[in-house]
PDB file of C-alpha atoms in Angstrom:
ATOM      1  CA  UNK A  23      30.576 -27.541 -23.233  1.00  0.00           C
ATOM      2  CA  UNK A  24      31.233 -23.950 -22.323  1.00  0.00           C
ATOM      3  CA  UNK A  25      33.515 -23.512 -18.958  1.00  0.00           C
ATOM      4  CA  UNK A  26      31.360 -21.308 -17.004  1.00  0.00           C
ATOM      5  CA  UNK A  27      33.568 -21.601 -14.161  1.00  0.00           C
ATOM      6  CA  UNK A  28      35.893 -19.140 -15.884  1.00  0.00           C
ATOM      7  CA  UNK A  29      33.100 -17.267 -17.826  1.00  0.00           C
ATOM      8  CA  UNK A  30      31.733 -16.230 -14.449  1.00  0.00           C
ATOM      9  CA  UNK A  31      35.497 -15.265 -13.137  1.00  0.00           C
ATOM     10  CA  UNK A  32      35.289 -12.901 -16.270  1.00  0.00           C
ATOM     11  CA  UNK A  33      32.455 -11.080 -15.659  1.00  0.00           C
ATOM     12  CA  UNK A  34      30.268 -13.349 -17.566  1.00  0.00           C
ATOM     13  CA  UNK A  35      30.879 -12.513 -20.711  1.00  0.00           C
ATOM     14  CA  UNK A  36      30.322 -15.049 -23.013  1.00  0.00           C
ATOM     15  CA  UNK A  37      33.059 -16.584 -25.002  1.00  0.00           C
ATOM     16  CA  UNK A  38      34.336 -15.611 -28.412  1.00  0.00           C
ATOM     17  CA  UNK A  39      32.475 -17.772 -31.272  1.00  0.00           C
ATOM     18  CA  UNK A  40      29.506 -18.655 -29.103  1.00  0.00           C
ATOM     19  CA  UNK A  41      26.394 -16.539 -30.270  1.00  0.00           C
ATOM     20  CA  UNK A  42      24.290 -15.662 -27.383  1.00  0.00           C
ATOM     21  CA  UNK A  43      21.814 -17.777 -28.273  1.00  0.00           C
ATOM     22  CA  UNK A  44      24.271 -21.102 -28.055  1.00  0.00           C
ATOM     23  CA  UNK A  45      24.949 -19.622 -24.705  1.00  0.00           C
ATOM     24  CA  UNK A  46      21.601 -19.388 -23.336  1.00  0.00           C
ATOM     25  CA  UNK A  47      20.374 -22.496 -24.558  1.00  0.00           C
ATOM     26  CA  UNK A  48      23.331 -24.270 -22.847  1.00  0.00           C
ATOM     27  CA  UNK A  49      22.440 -22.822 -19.720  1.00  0.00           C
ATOM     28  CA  UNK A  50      19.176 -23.500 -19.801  1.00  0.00           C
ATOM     29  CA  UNK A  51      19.649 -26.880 -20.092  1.00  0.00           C
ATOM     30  CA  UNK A  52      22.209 -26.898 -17.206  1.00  0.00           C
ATOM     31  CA  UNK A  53      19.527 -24.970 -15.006  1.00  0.00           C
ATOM     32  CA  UNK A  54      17.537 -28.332 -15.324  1.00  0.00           C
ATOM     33  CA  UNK A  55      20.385 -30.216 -13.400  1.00  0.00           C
ATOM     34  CA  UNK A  56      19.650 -31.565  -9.729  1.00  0.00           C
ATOM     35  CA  UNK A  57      23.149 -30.586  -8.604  1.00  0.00           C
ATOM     36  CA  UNK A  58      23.164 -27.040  -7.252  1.00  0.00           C
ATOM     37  CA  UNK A  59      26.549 -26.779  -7.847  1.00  0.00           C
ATOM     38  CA  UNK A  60      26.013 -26.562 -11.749  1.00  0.00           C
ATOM     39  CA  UNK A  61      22.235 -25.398 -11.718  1.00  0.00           C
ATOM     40  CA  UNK A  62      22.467 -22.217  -9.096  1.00  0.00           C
ATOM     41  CA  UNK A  63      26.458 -21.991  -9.172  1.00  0.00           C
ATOM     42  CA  UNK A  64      26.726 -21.814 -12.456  1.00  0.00           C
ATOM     43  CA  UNK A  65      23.443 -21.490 -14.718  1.00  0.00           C
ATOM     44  CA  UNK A  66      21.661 -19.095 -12.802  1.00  0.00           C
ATOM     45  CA  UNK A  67      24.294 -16.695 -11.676  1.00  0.00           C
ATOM     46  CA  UNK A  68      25.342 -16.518 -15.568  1.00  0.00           C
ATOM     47  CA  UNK A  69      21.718 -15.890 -17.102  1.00  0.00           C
ATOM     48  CA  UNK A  70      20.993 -13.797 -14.167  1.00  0.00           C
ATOM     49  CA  UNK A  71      23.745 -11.647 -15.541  1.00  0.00           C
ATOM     50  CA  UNK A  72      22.871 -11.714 -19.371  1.00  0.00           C
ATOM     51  CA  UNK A  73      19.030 -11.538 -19.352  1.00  0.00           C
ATOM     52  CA  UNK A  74      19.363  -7.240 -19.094  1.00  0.00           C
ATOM     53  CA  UNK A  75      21.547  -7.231 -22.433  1.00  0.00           C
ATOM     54  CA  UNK A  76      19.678 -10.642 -24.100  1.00  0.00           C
ATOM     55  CA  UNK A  77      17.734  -9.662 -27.166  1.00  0.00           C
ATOM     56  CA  UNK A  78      14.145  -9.089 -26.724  1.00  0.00           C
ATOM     57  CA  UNK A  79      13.283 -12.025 -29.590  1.00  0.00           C
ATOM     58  CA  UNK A  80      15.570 -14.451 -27.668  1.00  0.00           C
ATOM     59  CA  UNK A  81      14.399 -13.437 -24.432  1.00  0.00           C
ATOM     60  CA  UNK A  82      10.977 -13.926 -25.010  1.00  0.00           C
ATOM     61  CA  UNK A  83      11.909 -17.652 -26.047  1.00  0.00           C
ATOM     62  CA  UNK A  84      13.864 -18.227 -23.118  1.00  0.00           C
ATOM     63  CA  UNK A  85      10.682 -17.040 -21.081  1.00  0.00           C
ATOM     64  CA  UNK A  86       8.368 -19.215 -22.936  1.00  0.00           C
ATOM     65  CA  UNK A  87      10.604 -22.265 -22.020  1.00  0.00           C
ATOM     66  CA  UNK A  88      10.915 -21.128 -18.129  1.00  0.00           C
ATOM     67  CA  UNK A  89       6.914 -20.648 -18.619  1.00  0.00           C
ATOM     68  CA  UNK A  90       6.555 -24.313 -19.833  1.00  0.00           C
ATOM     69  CA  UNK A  91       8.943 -25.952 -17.234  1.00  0.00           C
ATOM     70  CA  UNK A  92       6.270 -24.936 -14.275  1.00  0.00           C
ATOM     71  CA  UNK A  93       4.283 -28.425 -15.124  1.00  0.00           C
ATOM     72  CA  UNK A  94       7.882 -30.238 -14.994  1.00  0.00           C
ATOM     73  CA  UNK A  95       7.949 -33.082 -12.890  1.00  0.00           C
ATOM     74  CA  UNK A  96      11.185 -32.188 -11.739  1.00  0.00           C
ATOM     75  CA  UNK A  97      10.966 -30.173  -8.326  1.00  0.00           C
ATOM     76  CA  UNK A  98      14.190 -27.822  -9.231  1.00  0.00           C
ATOM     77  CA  UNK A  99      13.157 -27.265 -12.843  1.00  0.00           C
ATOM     78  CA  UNK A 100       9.620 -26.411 -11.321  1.00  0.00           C
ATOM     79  CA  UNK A 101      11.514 -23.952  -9.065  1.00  0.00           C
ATOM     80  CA  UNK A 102      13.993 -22.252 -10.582  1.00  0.00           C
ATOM     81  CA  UNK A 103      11.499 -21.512 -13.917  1.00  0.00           C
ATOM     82  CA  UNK A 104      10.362 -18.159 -11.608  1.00  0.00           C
ATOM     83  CA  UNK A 105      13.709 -17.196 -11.026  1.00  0.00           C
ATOM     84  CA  UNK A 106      14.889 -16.467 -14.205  1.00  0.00           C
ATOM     85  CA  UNK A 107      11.190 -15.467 -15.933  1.00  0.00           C
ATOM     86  CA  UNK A 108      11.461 -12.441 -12.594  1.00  0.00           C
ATOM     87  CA  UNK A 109      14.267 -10.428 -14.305  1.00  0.00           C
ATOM     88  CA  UNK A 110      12.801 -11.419 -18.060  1.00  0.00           C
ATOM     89  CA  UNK A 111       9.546  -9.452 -16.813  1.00  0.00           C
ATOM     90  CA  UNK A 112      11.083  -6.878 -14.804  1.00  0.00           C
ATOM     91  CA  UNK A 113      13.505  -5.713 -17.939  1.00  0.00           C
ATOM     92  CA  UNK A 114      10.107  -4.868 -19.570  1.00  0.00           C
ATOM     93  CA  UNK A 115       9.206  -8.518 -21.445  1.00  0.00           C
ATOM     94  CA  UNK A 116       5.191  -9.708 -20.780  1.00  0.00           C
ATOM     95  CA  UNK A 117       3.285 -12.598 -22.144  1.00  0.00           C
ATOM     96  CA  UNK A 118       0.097 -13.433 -20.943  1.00  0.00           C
ATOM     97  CA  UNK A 119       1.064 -17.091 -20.952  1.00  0.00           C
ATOM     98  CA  UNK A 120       3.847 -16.866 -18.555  1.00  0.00           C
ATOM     99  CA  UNK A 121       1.379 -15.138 -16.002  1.00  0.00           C
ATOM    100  CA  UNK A 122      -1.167 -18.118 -16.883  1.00  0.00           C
ATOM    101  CA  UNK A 123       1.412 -20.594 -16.485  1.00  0.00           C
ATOM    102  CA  UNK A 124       2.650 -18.938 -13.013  1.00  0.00           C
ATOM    103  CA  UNK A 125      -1.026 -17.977 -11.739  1.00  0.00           C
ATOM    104  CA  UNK A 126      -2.047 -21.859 -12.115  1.00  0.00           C
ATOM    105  CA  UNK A 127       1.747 -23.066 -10.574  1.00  0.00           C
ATOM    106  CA  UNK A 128       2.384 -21.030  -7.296  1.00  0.00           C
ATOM    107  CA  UNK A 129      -0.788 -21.599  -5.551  1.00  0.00           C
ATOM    108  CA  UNK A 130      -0.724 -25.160  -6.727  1.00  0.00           C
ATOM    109  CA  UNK A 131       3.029 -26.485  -5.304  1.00  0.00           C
ATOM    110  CA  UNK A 132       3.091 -28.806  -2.884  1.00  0.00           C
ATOM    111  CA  UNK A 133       6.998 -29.078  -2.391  1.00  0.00           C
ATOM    112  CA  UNK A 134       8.345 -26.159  -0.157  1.00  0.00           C
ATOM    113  CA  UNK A 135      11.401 -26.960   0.794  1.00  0.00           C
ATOM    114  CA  UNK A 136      13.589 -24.461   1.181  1.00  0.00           C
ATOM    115  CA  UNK A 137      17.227 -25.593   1.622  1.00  0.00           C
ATOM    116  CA  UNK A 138      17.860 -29.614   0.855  1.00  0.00           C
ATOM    117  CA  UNK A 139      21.014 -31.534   1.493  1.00  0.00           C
ATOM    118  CA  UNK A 140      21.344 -33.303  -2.186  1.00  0.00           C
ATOM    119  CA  UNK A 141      19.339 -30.062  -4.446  1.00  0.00           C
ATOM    120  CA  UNK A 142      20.455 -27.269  -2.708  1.00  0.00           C
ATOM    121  CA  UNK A 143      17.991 -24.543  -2.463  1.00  0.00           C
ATOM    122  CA  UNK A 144      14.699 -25.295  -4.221  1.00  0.00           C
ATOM    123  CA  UNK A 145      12.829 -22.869  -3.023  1.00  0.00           C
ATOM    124  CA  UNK A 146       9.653 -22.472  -4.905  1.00  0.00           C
ATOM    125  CA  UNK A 147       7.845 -20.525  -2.376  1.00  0.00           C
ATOM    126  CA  UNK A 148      10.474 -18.046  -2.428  1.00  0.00           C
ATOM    127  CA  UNK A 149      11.493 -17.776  -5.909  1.00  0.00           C
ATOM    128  CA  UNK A 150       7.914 -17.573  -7.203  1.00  0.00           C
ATOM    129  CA  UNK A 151       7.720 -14.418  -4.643  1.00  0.00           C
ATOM    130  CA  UNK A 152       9.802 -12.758  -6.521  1.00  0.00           C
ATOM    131  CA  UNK A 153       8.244 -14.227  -9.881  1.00  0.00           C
ATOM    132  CA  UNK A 154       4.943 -12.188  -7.986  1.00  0.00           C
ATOM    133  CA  UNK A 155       6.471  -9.068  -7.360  1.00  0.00           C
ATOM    134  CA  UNK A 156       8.091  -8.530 -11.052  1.00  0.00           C
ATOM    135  CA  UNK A 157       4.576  -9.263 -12.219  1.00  0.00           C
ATOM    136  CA  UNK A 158       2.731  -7.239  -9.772  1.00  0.00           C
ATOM    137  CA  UNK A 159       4.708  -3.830 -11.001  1.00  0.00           C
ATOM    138  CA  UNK A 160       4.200  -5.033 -14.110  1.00  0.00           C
ATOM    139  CA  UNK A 161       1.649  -2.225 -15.956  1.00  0.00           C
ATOM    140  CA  UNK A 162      -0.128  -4.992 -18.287  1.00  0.00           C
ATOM    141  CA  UNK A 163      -1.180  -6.974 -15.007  1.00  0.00           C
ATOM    142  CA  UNK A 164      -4.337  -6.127 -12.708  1.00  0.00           C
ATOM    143  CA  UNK A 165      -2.218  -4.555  -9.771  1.00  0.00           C
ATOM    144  CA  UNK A 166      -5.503  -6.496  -7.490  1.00  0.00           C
ATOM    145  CA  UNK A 167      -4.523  -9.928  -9.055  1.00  0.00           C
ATOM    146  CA  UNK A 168      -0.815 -10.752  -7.288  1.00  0.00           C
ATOM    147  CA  UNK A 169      -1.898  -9.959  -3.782  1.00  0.00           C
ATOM    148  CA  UNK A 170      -5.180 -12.399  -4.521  1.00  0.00           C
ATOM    149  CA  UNK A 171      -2.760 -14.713  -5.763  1.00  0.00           C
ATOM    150  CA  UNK A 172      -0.721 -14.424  -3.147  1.00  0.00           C
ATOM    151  CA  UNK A 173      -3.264 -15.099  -0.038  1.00  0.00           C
ATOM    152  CA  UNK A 174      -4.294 -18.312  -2.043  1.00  0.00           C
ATOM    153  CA  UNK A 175      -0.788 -19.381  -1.434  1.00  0.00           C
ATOM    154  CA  UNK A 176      -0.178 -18.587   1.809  1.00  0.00           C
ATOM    155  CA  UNK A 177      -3.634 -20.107   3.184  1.00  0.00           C
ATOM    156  CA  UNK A 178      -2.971 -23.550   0.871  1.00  0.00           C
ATOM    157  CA  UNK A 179      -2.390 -26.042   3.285  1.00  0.00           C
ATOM    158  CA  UNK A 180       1.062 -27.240   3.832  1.00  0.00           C
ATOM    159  CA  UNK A 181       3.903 -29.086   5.761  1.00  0.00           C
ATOM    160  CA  UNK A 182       6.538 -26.666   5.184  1.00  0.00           C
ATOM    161  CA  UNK A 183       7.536 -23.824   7.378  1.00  0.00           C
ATOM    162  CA  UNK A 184       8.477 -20.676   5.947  1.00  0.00           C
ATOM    163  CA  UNK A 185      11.741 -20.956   7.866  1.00  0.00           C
ATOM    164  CA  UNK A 186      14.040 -19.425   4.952  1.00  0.00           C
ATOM    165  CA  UNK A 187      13.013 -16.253   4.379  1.00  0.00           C
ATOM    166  CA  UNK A 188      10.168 -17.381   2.031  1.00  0.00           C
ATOM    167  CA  UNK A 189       8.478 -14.566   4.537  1.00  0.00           C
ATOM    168  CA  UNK A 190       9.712 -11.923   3.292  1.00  0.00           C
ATOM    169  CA  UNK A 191      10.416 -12.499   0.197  1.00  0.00           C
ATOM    170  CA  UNK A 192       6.631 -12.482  -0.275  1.00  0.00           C
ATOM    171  CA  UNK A 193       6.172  -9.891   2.172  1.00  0.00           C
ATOM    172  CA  UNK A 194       8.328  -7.736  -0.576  1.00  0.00           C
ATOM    173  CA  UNK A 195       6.537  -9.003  -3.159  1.00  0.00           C
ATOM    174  CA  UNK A 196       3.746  -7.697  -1.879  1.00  0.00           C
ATOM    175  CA  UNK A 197       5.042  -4.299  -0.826  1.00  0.00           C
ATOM    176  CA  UNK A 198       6.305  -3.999  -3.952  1.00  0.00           C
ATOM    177  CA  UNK A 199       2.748  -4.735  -5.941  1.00  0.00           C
ATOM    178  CA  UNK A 200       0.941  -2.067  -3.039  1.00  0.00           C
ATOM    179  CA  UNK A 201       3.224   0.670  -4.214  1.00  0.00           C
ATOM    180  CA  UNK A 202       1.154   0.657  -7.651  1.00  0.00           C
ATOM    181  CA  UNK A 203      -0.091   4.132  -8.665  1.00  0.00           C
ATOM    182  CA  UNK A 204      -3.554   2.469 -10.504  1.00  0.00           C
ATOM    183  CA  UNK A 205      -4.497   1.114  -6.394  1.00  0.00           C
ATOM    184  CA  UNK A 206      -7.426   2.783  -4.093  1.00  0.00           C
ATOM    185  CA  UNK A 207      -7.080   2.419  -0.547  1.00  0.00           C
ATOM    186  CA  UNK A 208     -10.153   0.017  -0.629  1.00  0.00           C
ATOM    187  CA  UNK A 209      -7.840  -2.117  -3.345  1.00  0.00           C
ATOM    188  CA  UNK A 210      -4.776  -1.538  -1.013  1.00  0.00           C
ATOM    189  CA  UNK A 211      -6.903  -3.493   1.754  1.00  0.00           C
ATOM    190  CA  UNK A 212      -9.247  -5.715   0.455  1.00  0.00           C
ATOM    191  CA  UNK A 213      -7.052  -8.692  -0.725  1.00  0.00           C
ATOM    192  CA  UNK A 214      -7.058  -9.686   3.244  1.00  0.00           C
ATOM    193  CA  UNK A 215     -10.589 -10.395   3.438  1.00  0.00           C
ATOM    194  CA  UNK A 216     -10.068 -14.170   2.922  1.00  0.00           C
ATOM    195  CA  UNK A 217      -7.053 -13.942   5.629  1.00  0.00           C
ATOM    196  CA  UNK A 218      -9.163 -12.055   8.086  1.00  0.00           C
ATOM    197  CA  UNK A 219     -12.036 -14.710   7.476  1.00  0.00           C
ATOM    198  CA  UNK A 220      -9.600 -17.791   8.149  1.00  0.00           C
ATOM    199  CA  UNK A 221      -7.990 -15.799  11.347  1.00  0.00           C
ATOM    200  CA  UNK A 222     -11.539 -15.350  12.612  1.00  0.00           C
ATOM    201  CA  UNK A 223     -12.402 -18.831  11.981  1.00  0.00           C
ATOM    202  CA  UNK A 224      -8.935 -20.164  13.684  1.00  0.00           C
ATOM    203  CA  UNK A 225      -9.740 -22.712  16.606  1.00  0.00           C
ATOM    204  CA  UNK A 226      -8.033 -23.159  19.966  1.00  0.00           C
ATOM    205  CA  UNK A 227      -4.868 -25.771  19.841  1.00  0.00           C
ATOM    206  CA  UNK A 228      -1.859 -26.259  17.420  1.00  0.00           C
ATOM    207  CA  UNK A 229      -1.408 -23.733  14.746  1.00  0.00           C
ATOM    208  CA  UNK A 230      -1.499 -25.023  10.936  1.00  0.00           C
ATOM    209  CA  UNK A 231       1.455 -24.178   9.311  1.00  0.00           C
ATOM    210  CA  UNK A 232       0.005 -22.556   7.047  1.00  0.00           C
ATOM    211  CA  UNK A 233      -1.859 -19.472   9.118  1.00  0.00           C
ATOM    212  CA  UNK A 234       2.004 -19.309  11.003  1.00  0.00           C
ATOM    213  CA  UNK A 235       3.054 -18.755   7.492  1.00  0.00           C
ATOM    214  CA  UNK A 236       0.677 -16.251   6.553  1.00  0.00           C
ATOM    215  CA  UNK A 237       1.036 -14.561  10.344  1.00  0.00           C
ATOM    216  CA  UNK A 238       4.844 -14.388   9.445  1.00  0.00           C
ATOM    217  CA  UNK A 239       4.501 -12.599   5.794  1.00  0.00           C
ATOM    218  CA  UNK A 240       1.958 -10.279   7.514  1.00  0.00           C
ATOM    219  CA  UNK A 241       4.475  -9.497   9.985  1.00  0.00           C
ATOM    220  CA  UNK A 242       7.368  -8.752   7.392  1.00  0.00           C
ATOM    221  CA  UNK A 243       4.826  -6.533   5.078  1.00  0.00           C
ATOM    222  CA  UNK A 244       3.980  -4.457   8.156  1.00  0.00           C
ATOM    223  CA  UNK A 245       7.807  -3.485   8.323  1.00  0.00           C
ATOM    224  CA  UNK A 246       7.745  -3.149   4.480  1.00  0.00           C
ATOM    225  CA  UNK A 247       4.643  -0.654   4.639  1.00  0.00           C
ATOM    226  CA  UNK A 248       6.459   1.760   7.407  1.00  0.00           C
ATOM    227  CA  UNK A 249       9.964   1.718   6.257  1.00  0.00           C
ATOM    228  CA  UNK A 250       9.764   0.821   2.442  1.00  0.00           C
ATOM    229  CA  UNK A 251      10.694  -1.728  -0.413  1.00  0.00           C
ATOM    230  CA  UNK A 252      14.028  -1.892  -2.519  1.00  0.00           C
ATOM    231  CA  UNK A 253      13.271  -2.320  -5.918  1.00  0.00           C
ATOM    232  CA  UNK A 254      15.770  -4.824  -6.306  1.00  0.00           C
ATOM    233  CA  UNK A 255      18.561  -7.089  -4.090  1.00  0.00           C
ATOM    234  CA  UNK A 256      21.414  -4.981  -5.221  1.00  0.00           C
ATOM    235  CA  UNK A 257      19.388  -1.515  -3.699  1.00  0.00           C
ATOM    236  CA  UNK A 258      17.516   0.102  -6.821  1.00  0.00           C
ATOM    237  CA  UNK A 259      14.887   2.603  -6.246  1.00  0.00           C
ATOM    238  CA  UNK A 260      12.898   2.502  -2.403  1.00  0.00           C
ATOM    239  CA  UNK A 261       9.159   2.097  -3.227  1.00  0.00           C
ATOM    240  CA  UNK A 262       6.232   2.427  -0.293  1.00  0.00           C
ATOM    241  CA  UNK A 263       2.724   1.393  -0.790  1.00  0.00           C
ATOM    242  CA  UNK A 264       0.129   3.906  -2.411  1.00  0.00           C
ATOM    243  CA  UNK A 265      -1.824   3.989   0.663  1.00  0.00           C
ATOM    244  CA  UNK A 266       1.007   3.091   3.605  1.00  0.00           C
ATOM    245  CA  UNK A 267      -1.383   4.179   6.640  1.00  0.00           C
ATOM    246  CA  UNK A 268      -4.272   1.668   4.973  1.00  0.00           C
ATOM    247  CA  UNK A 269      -2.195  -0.855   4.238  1.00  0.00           C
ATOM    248  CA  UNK A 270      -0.323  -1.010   7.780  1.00  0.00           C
ATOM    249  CA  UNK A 271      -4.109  -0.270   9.776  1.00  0.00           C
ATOM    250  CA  UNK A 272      -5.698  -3.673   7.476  1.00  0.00           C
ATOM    251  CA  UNK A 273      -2.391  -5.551   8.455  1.00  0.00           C
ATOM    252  CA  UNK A 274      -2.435  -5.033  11.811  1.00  0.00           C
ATOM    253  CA  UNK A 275      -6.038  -5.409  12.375  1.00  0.00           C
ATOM    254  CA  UNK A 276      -5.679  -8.871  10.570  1.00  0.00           C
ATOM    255  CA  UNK A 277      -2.894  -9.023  13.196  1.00  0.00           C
ATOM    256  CA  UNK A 278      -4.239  -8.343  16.271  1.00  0.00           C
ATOM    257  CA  UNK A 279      -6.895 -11.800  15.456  1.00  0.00           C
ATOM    258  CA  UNK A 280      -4.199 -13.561  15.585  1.00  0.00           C
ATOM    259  CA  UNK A 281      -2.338 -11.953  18.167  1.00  0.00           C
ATOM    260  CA  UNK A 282      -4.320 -11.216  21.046  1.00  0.00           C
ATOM    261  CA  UNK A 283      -2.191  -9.476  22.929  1.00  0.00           C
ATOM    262  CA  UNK A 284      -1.039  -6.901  20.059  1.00  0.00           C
ATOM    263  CA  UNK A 285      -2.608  -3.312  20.836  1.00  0.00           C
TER     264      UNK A 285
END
């Protein structure tokens, strides 16, 4: 086994003698491990680092396999698959599989945790946010289908709180699929319809978690739409919505159902 301990300390370059494709498949196996310390630590942070200089006929494998891992059993196989098929799309890769694969997965996850005391961070609700937005700038994808997909998560019934930032990681995802060139304003507003509909619908008492959820990424795209998007954690290019002034008067109107007192 490879020492990625020291791999990462230089720069992760892989090792002399080990073909990249040795590499990769090494670390994709480690990514399936339930110990964060060798599954995020190590795995990830290393084929976070190659995927930009991978091959494209090796990197189109490696996002087949991520594709096939979201019907794992495995919770942290099921949730880390998005986080390494996000840079595979966004370096310019596509296979309409992998957005299959995702489009039936996301909506469909019941386990949300975000932070767990044995696994580390799992998650899913996060990572397939950004799994969203790499697909939703993504020119061979319907710029209308992420924010559908999108509001079918956030209204799916849950347990879990988005209490890690899950928020706005979707909330970028989001702002980051709006800033398509291809959208109308109607476009840039009518993926809230079904939100609108469930706000208008809401009852008097406790909250489901779910509408505090959606209320939250609502919140966080309404900052998004006035002040922009980074294309990327490390800065990259800041994108706004097409339509900005639509998308922030649809948001807050959805808003203001929810929160009476907003003006």
């Amino acid at each position: 086994m490879i020492d990625w301990s020291a791999v990462i300390k230089d720069e992760c370059r892989v090792p002399a003698g080990v073909s990249d494709r040795d590499a990769v498949a090494e670390l994709a196996l480690l990514l399936r491990d339930p110990d964060p310390a060798v599954r995020d630590d190590l795995a990830y942070t290393v084929l976070a680092r190659l995927i930009p200089s991978l091959d494209a006929g090796l990197c189109r494998e490696l996002g087949d396999e991520m594709a096939g891992r979201f019907e794992d059993p495995e919770i942290q196989v099921r949730s880390f698959a998005p986080l390494i098929l996000a840079p595979i799309v966004k370096r310019g890769e596509f296979s309409g599989h992998w957005l299959a694969a995702f489009e039936s997965w996301y909506p469909a996850e019941r386990d949300l945790r975000g932070w767990d005391d044995a696994f580390g961070w799992l998650h899913a609700a996060a990572h397939g946010a950004d799994l969203l937005g790499a697909f939703g700038r993504c020119p061979q994808v319907d710029p209308t289908a992420m924010p559908r997909l999108a509001v079918v998560r956030m209204l799916t019934p849950t347990e879990f709180l988005f209490a890690e930032m899950e928020d706005a990681r979707l909330a970028a995802a989001l702002a980051l699929t709006l800033s398509r060139e291809e959208l109308s304003e109607e476009q840039s507003a009518a993926w809230l319809a079904p939100i609108v509909e469930s706000f208008e619908n809401g009852e008097p008492g406790h909250v489901p978690t779910q509408i505090s959820n959606t209320v939250r990424v609502l919140q966080a795209l309404y900052v998004y739409a006035d002040r922009g998007v980074r294309s990327a954690w490390d800065g990259g290019e800041t994108l706004r919505p097409r339509h900005p002034d639509v998308v922030k008067q649809h948001v807050g109107d959805a808003l203001a159902l929810a929160a009476p007192y907003l003006a």
